[in-house]
Short mmCIF file of C-alpha atoms and ligand atoms in Angstrom, two decimals:
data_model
loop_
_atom_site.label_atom_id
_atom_site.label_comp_id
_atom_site.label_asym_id
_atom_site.label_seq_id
_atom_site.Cartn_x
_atom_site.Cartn_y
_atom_site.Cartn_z
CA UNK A 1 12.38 6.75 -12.08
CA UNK A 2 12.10 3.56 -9.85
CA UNK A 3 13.21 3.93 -6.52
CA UNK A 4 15.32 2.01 -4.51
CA UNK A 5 13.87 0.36 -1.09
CA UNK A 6 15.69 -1.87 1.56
CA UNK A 7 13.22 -2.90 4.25
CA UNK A 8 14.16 -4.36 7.63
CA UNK A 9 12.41 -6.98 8.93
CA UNK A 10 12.39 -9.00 12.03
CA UNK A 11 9.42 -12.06 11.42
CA UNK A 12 6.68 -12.82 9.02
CA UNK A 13 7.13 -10.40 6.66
CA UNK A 14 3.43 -9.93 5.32
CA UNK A 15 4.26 -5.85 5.10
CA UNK A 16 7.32 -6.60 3.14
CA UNK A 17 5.38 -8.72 1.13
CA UNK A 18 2.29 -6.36 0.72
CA UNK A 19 5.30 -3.51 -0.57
CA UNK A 20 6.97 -6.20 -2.60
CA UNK A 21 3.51 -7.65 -4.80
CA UNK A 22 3.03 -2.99 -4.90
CA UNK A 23 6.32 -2.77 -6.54
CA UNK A 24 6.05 -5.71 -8.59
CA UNK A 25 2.57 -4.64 -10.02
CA UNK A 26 3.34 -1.25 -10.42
CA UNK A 27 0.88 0.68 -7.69
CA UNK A 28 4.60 1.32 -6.27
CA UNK A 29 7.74 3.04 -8.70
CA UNK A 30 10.43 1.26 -6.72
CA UNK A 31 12.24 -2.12 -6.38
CA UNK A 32 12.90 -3.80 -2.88
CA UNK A 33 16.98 -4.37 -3.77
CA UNK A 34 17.66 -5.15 -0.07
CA UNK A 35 15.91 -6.90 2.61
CA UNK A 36 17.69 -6.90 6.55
CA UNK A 37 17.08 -8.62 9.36
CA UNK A 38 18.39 -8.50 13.00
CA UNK A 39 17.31 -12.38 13.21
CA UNK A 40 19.00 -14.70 10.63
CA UNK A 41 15.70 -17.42 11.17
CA UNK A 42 13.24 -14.63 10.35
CA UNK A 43 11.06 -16.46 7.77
CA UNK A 44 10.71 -13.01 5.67
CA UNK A 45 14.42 -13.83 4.85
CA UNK A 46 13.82 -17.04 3.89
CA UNK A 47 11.09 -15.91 1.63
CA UNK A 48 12.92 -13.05 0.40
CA UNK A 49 15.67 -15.64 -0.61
CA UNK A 50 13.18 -17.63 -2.64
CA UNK A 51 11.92 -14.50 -4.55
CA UNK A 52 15.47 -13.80 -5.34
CA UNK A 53 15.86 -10.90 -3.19
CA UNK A 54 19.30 -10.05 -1.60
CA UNK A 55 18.49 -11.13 1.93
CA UNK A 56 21.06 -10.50 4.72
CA UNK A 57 20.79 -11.18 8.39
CA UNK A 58 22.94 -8.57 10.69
CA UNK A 59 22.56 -10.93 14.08
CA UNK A 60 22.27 -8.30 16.59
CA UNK A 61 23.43 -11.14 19.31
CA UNK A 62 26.57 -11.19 17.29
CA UNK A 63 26.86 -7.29 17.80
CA UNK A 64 29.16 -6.45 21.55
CA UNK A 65 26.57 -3.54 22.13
CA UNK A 66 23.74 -1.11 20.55
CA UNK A 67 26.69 0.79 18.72
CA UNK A 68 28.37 -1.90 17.11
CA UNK A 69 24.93 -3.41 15.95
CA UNK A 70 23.96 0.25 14.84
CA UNK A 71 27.09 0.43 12.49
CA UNK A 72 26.99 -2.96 11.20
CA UNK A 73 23.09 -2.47 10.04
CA UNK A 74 23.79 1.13 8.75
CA UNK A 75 26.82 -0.73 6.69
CA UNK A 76 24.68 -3.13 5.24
CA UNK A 77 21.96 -1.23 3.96
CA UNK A 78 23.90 2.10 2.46
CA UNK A 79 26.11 -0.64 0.96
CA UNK A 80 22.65 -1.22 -1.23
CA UNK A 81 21.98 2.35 -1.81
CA UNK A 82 18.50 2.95 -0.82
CA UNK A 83 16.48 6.26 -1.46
CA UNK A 84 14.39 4.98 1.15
CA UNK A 85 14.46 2.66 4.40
CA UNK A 86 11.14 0.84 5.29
CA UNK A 87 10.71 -0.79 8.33
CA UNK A 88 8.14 -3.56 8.38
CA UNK A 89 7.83 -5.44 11.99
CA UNK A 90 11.60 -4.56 12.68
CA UNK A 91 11.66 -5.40 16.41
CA UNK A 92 14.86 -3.59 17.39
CA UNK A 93 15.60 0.44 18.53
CA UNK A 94 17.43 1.82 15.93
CA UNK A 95 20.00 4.15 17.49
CA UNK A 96 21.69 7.08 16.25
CA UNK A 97 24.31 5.76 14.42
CA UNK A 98 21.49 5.02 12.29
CA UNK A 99 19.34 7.14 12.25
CA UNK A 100 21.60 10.18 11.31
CA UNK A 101 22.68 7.78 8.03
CA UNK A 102 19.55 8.27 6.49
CA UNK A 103 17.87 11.53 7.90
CA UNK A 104 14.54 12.21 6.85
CA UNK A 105 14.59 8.65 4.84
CA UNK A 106 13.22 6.01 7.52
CA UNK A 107 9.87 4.95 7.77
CA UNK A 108 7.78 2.50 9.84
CA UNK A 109 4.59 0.98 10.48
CA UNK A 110 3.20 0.44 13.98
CA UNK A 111 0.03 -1.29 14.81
CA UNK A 112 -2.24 1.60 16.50
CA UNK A 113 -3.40 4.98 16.00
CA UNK A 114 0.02 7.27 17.25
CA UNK A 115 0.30 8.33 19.43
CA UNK A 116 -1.46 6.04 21.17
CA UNK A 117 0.06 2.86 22.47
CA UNK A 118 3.63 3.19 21.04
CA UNK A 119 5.77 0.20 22.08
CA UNK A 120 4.30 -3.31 22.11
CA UNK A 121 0.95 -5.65 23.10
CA UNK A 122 -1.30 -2.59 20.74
CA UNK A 123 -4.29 -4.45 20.59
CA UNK A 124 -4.16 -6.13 23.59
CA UNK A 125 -3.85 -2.46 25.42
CA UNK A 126 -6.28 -0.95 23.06
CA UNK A 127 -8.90 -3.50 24.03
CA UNK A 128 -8.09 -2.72 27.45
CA UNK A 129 -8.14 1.02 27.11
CA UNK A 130 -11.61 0.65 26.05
CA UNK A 131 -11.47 2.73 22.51
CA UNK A 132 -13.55 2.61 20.11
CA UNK A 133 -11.26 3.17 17.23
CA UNK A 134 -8.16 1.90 16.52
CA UNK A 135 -5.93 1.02 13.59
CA UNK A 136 -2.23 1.80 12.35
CA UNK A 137 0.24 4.42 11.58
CA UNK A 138 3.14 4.79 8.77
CA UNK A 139 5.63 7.38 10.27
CA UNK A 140 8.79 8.89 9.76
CA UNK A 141 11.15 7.40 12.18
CA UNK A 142 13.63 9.71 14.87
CA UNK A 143 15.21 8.94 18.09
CA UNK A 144 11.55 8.28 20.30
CA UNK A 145 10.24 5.14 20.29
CA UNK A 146 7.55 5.24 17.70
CA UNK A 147 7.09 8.71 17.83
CA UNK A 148 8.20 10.47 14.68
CA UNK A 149 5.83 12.47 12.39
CA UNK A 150 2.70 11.20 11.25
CA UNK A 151 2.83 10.60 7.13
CA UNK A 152 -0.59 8.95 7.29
CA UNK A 153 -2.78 6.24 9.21
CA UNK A 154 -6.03 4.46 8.53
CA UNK A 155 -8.95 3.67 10.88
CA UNK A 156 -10.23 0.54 12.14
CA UNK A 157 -13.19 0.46 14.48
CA UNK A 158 -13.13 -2.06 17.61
CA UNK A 159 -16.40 -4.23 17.50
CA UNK A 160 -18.39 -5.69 19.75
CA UNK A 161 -16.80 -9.29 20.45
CA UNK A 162 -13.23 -8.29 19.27
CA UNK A 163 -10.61 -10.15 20.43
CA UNK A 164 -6.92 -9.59 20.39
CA UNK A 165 -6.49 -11.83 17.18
CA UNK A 166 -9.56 -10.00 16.20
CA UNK A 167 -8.77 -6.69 16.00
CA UNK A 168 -5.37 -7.55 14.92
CA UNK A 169 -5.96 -9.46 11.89
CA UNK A 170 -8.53 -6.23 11.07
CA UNK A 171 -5.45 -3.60 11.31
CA UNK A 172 -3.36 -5.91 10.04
CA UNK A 173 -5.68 -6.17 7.04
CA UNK A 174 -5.23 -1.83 6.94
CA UNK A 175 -1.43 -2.33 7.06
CA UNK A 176 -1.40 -3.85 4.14
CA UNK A 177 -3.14 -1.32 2.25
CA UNK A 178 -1.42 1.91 4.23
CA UNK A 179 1.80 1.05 3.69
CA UNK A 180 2.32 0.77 0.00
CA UNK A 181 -0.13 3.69 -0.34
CA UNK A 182 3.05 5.54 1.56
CA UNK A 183 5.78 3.80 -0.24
CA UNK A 184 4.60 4.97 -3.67
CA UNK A 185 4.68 8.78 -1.87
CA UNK A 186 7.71 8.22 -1.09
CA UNK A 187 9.24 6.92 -3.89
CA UNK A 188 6.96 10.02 -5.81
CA UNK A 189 9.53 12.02 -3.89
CA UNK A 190 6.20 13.86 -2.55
CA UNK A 191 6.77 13.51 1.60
CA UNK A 192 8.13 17.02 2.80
CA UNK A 193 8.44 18.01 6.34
CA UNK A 194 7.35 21.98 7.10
CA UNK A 195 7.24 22.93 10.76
CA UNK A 196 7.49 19.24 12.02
CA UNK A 197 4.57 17.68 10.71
CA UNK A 198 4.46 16.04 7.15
CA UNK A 199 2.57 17.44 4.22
CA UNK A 200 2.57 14.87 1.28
CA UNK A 201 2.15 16.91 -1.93
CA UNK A 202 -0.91 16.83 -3.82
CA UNK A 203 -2.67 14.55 -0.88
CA UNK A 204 -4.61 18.06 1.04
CA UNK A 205 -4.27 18.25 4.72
CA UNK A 206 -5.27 14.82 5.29
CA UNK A 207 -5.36 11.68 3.24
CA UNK A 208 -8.21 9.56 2.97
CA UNK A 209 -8.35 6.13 4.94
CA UNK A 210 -7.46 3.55 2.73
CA UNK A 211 -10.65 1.33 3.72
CA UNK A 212 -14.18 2.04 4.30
CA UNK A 213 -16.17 0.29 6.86
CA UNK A 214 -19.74 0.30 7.45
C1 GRF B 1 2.93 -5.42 12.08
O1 GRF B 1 1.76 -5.37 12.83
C2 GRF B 1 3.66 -4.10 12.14
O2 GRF B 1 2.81 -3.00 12.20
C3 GRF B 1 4.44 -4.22 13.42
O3 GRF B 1 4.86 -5.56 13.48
C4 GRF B 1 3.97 -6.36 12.70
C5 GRF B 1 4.81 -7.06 11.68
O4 GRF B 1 4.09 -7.96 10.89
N1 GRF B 1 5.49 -3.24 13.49
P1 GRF B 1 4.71 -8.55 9.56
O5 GRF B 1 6.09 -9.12 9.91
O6 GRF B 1 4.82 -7.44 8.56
O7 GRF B 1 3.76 -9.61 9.12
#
């Protein structure tokens, strides 16, 4: 069975490109047969145009409020029929118009060890913070702001000398990795909730990081 993903997007793209190269070569049973953004110049459009990938923008400046902008994006993507909804650097709330569309089928990667440093500037505020481990999170998106249960995350130390663009090409490097590692759970059909917290089946208690480091 090959799932079916659409993936919001709001820049770059290089997580919808890390889960689009998984599906392609297999590590991933699904097919990316939507990709959304909020910003119609997002270059992961543009790209996603190239590869032949239905690409729509949904221009949330376009939108009179959250609600209208909420229904229009919900629209587009169960007009594609997804089993699953990915967000990948999606830089917009997602409201409840939305959310209750696809319950329990929303996911999203944020750049730091949840719940730590939800919201924006991650590394910067890590670095700040002083920790000496940070990294990133794939979780199942509700109504808080990067706060919806934990399917998995993966570990990146902070060394001496990091920098912001540092650190964040290090995590970024663990995104890549985490997130398909999720998808193909997902589209296994093997993420279950049981007493708010997630329990992937046949994964244990808790998965291994996807990276060593020394
Ligand atoms: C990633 O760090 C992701 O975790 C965060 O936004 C960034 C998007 O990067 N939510 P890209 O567009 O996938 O390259």
């Amino acid at each position: 069975m090959t799932a079916r993903f659409v993936v919001l997007v709001s820049g770059r793209g290089s997580n919808l490109d890390a889960l689009q190269r998984a599906c392609e070569d297999g590590r991933v049973p699904a097919r990316v047969v939507r990709v959304v953004s909020n910003d119609p110049g997002a270059p992961a459009l543009a790209r996603s145009r190239e590869r032949g990938i239905d690409a729509v923008a949904v221009p949330h400046r376009s939108c009179r409020d959250r609600d209208e902008f909420d229904a229009r994006i919900a629209e587009t993507v169960r007009a594609a029929e997804p089993d699953w909804v990915l967000l990948a650097g999606f830089m917009r709330v997602l409201g409840p118009r939305f959310l209750t569309a696809f319950p329990g089928r929303i996911l999203n990667i944020h750049p730091s060890l949840l719940p730590s440093f939800p919201g924006l500037h991650t590394h910067r505020r890590a670095l700040a913070a002083g920790v000496r481990f940070h990294g990133c999170t794939v979780h199942l998106v509700d109504a808080t702001l990067d706060g919806g249960p934990i399917v998995a995350q993966a570990v990146v130390p902070v060394l001496a000398g990091d920098d912001e663009d540092r650190l964040a090409a290090r995590v970024l490097e663990q995104e890549h990795l985490l997130y398909p590692r999720v998808a193909r759970w997902a589209a296994e059909g093997r993420i279950r909730i049981e007493g708010g917290r997630v329990h992937v089946e046949g994964e244990g208690a808790a998965p291994p990081p996807a990276a060593r480091y020394p």
